[in-house]
GROMACS .gro file of C-alpha atoms in nm:
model
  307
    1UNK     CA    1   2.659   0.752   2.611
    2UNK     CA    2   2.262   0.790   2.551
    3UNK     CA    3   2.248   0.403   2.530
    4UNK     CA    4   2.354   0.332   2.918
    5UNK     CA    5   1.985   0.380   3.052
    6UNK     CA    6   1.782   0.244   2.718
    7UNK     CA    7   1.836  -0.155   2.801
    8UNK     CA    8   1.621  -0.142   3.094
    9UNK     CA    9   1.300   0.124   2.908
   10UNK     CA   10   0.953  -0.026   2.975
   11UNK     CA   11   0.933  -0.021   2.572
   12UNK     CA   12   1.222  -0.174   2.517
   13UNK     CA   13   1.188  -0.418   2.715
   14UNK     CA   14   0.817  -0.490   2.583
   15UNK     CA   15   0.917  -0.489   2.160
   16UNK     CA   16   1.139  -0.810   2.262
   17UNK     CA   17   0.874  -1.010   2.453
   18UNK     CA   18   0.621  -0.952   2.162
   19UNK     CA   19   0.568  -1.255   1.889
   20UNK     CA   20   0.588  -1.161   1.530
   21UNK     CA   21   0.572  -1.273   1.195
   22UNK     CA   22   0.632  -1.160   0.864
   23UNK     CA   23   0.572  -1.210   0.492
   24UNK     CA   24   0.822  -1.110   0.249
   25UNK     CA   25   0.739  -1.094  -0.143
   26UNK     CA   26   0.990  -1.230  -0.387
   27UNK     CA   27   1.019  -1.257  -0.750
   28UNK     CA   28   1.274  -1.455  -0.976
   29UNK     CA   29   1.293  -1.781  -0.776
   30UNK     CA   30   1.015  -2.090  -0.770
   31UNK     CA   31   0.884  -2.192  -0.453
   32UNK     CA   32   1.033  -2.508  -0.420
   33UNK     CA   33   1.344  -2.349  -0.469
   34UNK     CA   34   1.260  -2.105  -0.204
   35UNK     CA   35   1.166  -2.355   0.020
   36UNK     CA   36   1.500  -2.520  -0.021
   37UNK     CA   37   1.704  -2.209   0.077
   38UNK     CA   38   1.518  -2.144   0.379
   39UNK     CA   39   1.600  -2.507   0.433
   40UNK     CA   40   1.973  -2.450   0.406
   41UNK     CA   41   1.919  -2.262   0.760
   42UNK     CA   42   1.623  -2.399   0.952
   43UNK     CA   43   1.691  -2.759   0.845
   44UNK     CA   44   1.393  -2.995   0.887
   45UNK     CA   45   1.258  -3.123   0.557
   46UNK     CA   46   1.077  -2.970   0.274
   47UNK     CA   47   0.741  -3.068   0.139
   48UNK     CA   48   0.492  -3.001  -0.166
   49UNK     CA   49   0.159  -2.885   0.021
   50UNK     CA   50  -0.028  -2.741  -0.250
   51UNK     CA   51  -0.378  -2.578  -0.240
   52UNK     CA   52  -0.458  -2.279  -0.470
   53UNK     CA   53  -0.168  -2.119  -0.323
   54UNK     CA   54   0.053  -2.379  -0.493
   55UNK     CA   55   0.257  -2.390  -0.129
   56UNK     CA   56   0.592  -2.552  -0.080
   57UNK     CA   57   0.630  -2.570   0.301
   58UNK     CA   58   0.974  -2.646   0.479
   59UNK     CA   59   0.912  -2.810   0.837
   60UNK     CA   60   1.190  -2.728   1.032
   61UNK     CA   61   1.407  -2.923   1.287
   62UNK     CA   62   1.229  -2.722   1.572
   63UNK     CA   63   0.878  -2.847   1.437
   64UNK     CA   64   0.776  -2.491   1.300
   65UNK     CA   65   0.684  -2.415   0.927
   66UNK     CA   66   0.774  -2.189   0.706
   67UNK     CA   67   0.581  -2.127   0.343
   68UNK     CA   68   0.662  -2.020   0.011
   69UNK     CA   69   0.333  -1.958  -0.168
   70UNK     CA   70   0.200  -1.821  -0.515
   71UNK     CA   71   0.069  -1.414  -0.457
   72UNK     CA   72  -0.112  -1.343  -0.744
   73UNK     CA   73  -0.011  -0.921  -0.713
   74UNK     CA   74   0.371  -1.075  -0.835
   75UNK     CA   75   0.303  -1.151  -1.162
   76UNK     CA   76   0.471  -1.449  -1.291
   77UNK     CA   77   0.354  -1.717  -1.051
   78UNK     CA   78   0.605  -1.975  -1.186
   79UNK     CA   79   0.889  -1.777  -1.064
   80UNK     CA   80   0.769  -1.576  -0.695
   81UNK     CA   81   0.716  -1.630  -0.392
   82UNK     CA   82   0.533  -1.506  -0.090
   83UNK     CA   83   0.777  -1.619   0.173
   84UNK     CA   84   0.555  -1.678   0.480
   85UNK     CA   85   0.776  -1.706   0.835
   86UNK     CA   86   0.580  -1.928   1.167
   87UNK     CA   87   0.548  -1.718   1.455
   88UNK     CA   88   0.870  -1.603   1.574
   89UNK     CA   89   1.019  -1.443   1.882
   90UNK     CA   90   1.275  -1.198   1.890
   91UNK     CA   91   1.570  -1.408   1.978
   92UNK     CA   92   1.471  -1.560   1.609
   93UNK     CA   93   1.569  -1.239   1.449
   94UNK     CA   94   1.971  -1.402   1.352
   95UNK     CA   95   1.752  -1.682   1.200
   96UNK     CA   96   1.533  -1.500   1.010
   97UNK     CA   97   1.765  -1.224   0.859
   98UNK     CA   98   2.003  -1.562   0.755
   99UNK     CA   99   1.666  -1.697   0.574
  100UNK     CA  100   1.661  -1.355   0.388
  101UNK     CA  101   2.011  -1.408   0.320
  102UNK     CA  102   1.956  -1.788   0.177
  103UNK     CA  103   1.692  -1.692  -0.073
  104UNK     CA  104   1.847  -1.408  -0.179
  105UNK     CA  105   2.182  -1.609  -0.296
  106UNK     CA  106   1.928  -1.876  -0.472
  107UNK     CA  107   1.843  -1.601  -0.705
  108UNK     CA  108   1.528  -1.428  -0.534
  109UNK     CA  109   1.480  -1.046  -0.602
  110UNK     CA  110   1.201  -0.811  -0.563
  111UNK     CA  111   1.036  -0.615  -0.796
  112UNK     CA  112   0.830  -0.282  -0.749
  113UNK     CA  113   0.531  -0.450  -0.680
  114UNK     CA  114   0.669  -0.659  -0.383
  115UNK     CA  115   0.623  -0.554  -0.067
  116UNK     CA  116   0.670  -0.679   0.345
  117UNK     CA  117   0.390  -0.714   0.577
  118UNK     CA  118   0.511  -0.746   0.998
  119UNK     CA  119   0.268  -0.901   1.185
  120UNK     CA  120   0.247  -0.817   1.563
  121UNK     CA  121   0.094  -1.073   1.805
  122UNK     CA  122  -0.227  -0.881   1.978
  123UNK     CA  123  -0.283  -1.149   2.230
  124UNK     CA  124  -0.185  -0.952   2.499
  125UNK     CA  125  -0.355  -0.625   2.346
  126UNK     CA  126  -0.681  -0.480   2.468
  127UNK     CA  127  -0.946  -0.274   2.246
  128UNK     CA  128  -0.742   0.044   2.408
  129UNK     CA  129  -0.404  -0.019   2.375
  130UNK     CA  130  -0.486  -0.126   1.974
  131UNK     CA  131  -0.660   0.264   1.989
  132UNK     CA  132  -0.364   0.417   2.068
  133UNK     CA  133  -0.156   0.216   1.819
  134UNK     CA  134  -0.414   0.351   1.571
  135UNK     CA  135  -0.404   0.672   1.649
  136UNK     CA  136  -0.028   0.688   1.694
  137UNK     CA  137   0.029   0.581   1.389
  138UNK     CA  138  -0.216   0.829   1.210
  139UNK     CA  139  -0.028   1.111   1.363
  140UNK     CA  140   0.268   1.071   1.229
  141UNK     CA  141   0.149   0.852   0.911
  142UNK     CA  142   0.256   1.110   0.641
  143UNK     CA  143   0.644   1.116   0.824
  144UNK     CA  144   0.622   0.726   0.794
  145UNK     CA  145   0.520   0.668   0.465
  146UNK     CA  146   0.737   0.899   0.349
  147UNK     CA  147   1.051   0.748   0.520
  148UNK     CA  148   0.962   0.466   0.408
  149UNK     CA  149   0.973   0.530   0.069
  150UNK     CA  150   0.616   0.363   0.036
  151UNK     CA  151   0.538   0.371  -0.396
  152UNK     CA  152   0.241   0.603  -0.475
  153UNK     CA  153   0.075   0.276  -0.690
  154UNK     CA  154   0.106   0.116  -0.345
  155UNK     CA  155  -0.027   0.393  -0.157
  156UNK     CA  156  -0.313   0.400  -0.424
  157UNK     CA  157  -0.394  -0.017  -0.360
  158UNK     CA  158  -0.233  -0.193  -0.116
  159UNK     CA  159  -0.129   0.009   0.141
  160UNK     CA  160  -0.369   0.266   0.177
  161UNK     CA  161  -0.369   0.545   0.458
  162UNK     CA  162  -0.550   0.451   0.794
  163UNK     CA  163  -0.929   0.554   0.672
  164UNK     CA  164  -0.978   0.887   0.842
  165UNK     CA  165  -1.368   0.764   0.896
  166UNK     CA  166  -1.224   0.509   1.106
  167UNK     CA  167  -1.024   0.724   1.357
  168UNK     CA  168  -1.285   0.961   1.374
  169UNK     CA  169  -1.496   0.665   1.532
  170UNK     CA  170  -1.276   0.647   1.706
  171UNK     CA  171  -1.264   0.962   1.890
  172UNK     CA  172  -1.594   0.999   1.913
  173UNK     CA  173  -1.708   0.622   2.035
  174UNK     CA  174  -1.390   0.524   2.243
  175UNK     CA  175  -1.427   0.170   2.214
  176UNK     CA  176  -1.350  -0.047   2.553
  177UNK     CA  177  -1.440  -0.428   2.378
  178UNK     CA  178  -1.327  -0.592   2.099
  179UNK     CA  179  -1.635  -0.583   1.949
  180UNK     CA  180  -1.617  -0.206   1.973
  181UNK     CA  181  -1.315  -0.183   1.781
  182UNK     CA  182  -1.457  -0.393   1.533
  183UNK     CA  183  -1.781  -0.138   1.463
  184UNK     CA  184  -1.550   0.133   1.444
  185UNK     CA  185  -1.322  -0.002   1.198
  186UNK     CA  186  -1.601  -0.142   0.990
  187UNK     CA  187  -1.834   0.127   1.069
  188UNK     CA  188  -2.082  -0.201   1.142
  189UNK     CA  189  -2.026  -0.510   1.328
  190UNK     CA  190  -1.808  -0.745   1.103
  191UNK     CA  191  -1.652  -1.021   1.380
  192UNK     CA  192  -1.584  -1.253   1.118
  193UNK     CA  193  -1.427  -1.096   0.794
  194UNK     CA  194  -1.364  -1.239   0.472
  195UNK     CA  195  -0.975  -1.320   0.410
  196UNK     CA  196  -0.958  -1.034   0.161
  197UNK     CA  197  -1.199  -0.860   0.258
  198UNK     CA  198  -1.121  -0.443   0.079
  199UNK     CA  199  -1.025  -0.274   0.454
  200UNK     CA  200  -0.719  -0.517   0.456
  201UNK     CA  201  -0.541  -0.268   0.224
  202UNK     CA  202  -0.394  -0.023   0.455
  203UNK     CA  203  -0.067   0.097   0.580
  204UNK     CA  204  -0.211  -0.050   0.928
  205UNK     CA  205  -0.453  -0.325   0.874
  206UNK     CA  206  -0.667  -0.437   1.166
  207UNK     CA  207  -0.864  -0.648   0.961
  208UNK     CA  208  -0.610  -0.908   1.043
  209UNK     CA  209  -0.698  -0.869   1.471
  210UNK     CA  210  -1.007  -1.042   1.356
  211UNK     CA  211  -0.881  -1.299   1.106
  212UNK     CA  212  -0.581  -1.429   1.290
  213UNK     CA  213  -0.487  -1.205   1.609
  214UNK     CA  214  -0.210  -0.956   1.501
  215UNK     CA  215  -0.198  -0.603   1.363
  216UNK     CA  216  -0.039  -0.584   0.991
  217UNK     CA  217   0.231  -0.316   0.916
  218UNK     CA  218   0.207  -0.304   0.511
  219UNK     CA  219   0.425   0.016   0.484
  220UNK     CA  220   0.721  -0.144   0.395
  221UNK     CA  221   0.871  -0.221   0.044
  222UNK     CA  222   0.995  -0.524  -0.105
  223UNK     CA  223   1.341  -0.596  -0.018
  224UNK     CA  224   1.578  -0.929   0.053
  225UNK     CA  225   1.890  -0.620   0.235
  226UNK     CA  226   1.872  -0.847   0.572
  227UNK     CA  227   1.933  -0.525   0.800
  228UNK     CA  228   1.668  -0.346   0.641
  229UNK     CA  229   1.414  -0.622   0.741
  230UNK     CA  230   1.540  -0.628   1.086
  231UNK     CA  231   1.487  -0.271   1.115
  232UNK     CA  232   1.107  -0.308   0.960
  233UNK     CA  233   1.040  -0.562   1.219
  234UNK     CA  234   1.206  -0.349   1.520
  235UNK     CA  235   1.007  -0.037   1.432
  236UNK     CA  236   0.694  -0.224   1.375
  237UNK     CA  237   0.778  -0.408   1.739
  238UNK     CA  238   0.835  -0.049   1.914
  239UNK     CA  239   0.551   0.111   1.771
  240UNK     CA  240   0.296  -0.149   1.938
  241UNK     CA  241   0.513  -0.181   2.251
  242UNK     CA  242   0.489   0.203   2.282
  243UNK     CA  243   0.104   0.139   2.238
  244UNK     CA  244   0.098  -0.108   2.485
  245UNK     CA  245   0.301   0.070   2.778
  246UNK     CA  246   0.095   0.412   2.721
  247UNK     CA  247  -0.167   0.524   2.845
  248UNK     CA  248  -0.291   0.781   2.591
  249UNK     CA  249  -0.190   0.886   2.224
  250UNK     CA  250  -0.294   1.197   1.974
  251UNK     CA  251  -0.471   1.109   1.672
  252UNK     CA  252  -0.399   1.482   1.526
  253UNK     CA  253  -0.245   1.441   1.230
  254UNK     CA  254   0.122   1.595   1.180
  255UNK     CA  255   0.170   1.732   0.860
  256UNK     CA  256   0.497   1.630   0.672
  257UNK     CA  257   0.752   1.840   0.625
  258UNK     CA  258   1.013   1.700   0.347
  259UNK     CA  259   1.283   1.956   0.466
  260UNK     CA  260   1.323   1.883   0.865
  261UNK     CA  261   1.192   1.475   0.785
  262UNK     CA  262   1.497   1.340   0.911
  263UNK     CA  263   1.514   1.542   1.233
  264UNK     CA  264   1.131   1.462   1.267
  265UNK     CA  265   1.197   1.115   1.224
  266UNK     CA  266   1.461   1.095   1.470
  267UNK     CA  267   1.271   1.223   1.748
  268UNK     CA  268   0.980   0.943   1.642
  269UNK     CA  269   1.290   0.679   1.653
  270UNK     CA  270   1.419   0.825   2.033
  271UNK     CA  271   1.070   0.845   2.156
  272UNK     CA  272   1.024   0.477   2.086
  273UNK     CA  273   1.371   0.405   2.248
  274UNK     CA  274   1.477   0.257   1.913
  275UNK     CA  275   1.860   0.440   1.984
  276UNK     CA  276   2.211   0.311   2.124
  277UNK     CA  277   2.412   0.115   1.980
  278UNK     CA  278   2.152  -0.164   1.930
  279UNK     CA  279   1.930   0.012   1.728
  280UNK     CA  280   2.210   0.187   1.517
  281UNK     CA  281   2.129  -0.027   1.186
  282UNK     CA  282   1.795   0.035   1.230
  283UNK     CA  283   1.818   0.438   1.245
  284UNK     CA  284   2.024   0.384   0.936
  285UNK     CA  285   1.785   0.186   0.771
  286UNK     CA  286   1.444   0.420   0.885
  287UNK     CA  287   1.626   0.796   0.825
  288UNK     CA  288   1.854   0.723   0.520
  289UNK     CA  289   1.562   0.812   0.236
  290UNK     CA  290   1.507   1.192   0.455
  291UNK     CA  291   1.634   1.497   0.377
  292UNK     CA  292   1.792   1.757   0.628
  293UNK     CA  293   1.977   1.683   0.954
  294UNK     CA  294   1.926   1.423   1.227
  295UNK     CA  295   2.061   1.630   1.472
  296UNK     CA  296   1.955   1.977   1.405
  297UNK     CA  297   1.552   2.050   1.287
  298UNK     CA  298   1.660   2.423   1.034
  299UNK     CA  299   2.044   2.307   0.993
  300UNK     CA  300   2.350   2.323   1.196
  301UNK     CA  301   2.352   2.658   1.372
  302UNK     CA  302   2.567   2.948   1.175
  303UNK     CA  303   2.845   3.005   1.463
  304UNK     CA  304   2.906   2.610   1.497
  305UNK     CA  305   2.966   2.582   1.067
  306UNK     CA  306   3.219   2.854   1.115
  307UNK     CA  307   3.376   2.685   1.416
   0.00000   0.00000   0.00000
């Protein structure tokens, strides 16, 4: 019955009051065909908006837009598409996993160079609270990359490890503003980055605090499985409501160890009150690439095999 008390955790409690977003690479489908799936569940009407991006946009009935533009990492830009959601809130999870759903059934697939990017609202984030997201997530980076089955050519371009330069700053500078944050991510004072500017690549980009007020989560592979993308979005929500409701984190890197990852991973998963019955897909989802036991760290203990 470890689920009885979790409803009411401070963390929780926070992942669901945080706006998200997310961005979900596709191959195998055009854009206006895209577009036309997603209108199948949002409704509204769908329109040719064009720009480089060649973007088909459906508006839907509640006003709010969702894109399907050209990426050129995808290859053939006549049939893929970056599928780009409005802000959402967490009550817009059903919607968005039926949107997955939709485009999937219109033929979409992914291929190994697609990839989904969660973005997290920082609005009500302070230089300090983004810190300890930081640093959290260097600690156990090695686990999560490795749970998440992130591609070593991804690892290599586009979702690089947080740059250990960076957290060092860090450490050393504590930064209290904004501004702060900024120098130590840069190493200089960069307020107004360029779009694709090269620090964007990582696993954890802040880049994006500065160009449109979220933190990216890039550690997650292409996919169109509807629970998995729930349970991208629900880790990437508990992570930065853990940052948020803390008042410290450890930077000290963990180092991975492939036979006790799925205990390891487990304890990550309880810590961030990601368990119950709510969260049950989402454990699935996050431990099922790890080897070893959930419940024991070395293996089930001799006397209990034999009973």
């Amino acid at each position: 019955m470890t689920n009885t008390n979790t409803a009411s955790a401070p963390e929780t409690m926070t992942m669901k009051t945080l706006r998200f977003g997310c961005e979900l690479e596709t191959v195998g489908l055009q854009r206006e065909k895209a577009a036309q799936a997603i209108q199948s569940v949002v409704g509204g009407t769908v329109r040719y908006a064009g720009t480089s991006y060649d973007t088909w946009e459906c508006v839907a009935a509640d006003g709010r837009i969702w894109k399907a533009m050209a990426d050129a990492s995808l290859g053939d830009r006549t049939y893929s598409a970056e599928i780009v959601s409005p802000i959402l809130h967490y009550s817009d999870m059903e919607t968005l996993q039926e949107v997955v759903r939709a485009v999937r059934r219109a033929g979409a697939g992914v291929s190994p160079e697609c990839g989904i990017h969660c973005h997290v609202d920082l609005s009500r984030f302070d230089a300090a609270a983004i810190a300890r997201l930081a640093k959290s997530w260097r600690k156990q980076e090695e686990l999560f990359m490795h749970a998440l089955g992130v591609a070593r050519h991804r690892r290599a371009s586009f979702c690089k490890e947080v740059d250990s330069a960076f957290i060092e700053r860090l450490e050393r500078d504590k930064p209290r503003t904004m501004e702060d944050l900024n120098r130590a991510w840069y190493g200089y004072s960069n307020l107004r980055p360029q779009r694709y500017c090269s620090s964007r690549y990582r696993a954890l980009n802040l880049a994006s605090a500065w160009q449109k007020g979220t933190v990216e989560f890039r550690a997650f592979e292409g996919t169109l499985h509807a629970g998995k993308v729930k349970a991208y979005i629900q880790f990437s929500l508990a992570l930065a409501a853990k940052a948020l409701d803390s008042k410290s984190a450890n930077s000290k890197r963990r180092p991975l160890n492939t036979a006790t990852a799925k205990y390891d991973m487990r304890v990550v998963l309880l810590a961030l009150n990601l368990i119950g019955d709510e969260f049950k897909t989402a454990r699935l989802h996050l431990l099922g690439r790890l080897e070893g036991s959930a419940a024991w760290k070395h293996g089930r203990p001799a006397q209990q095999e034999a009973a």
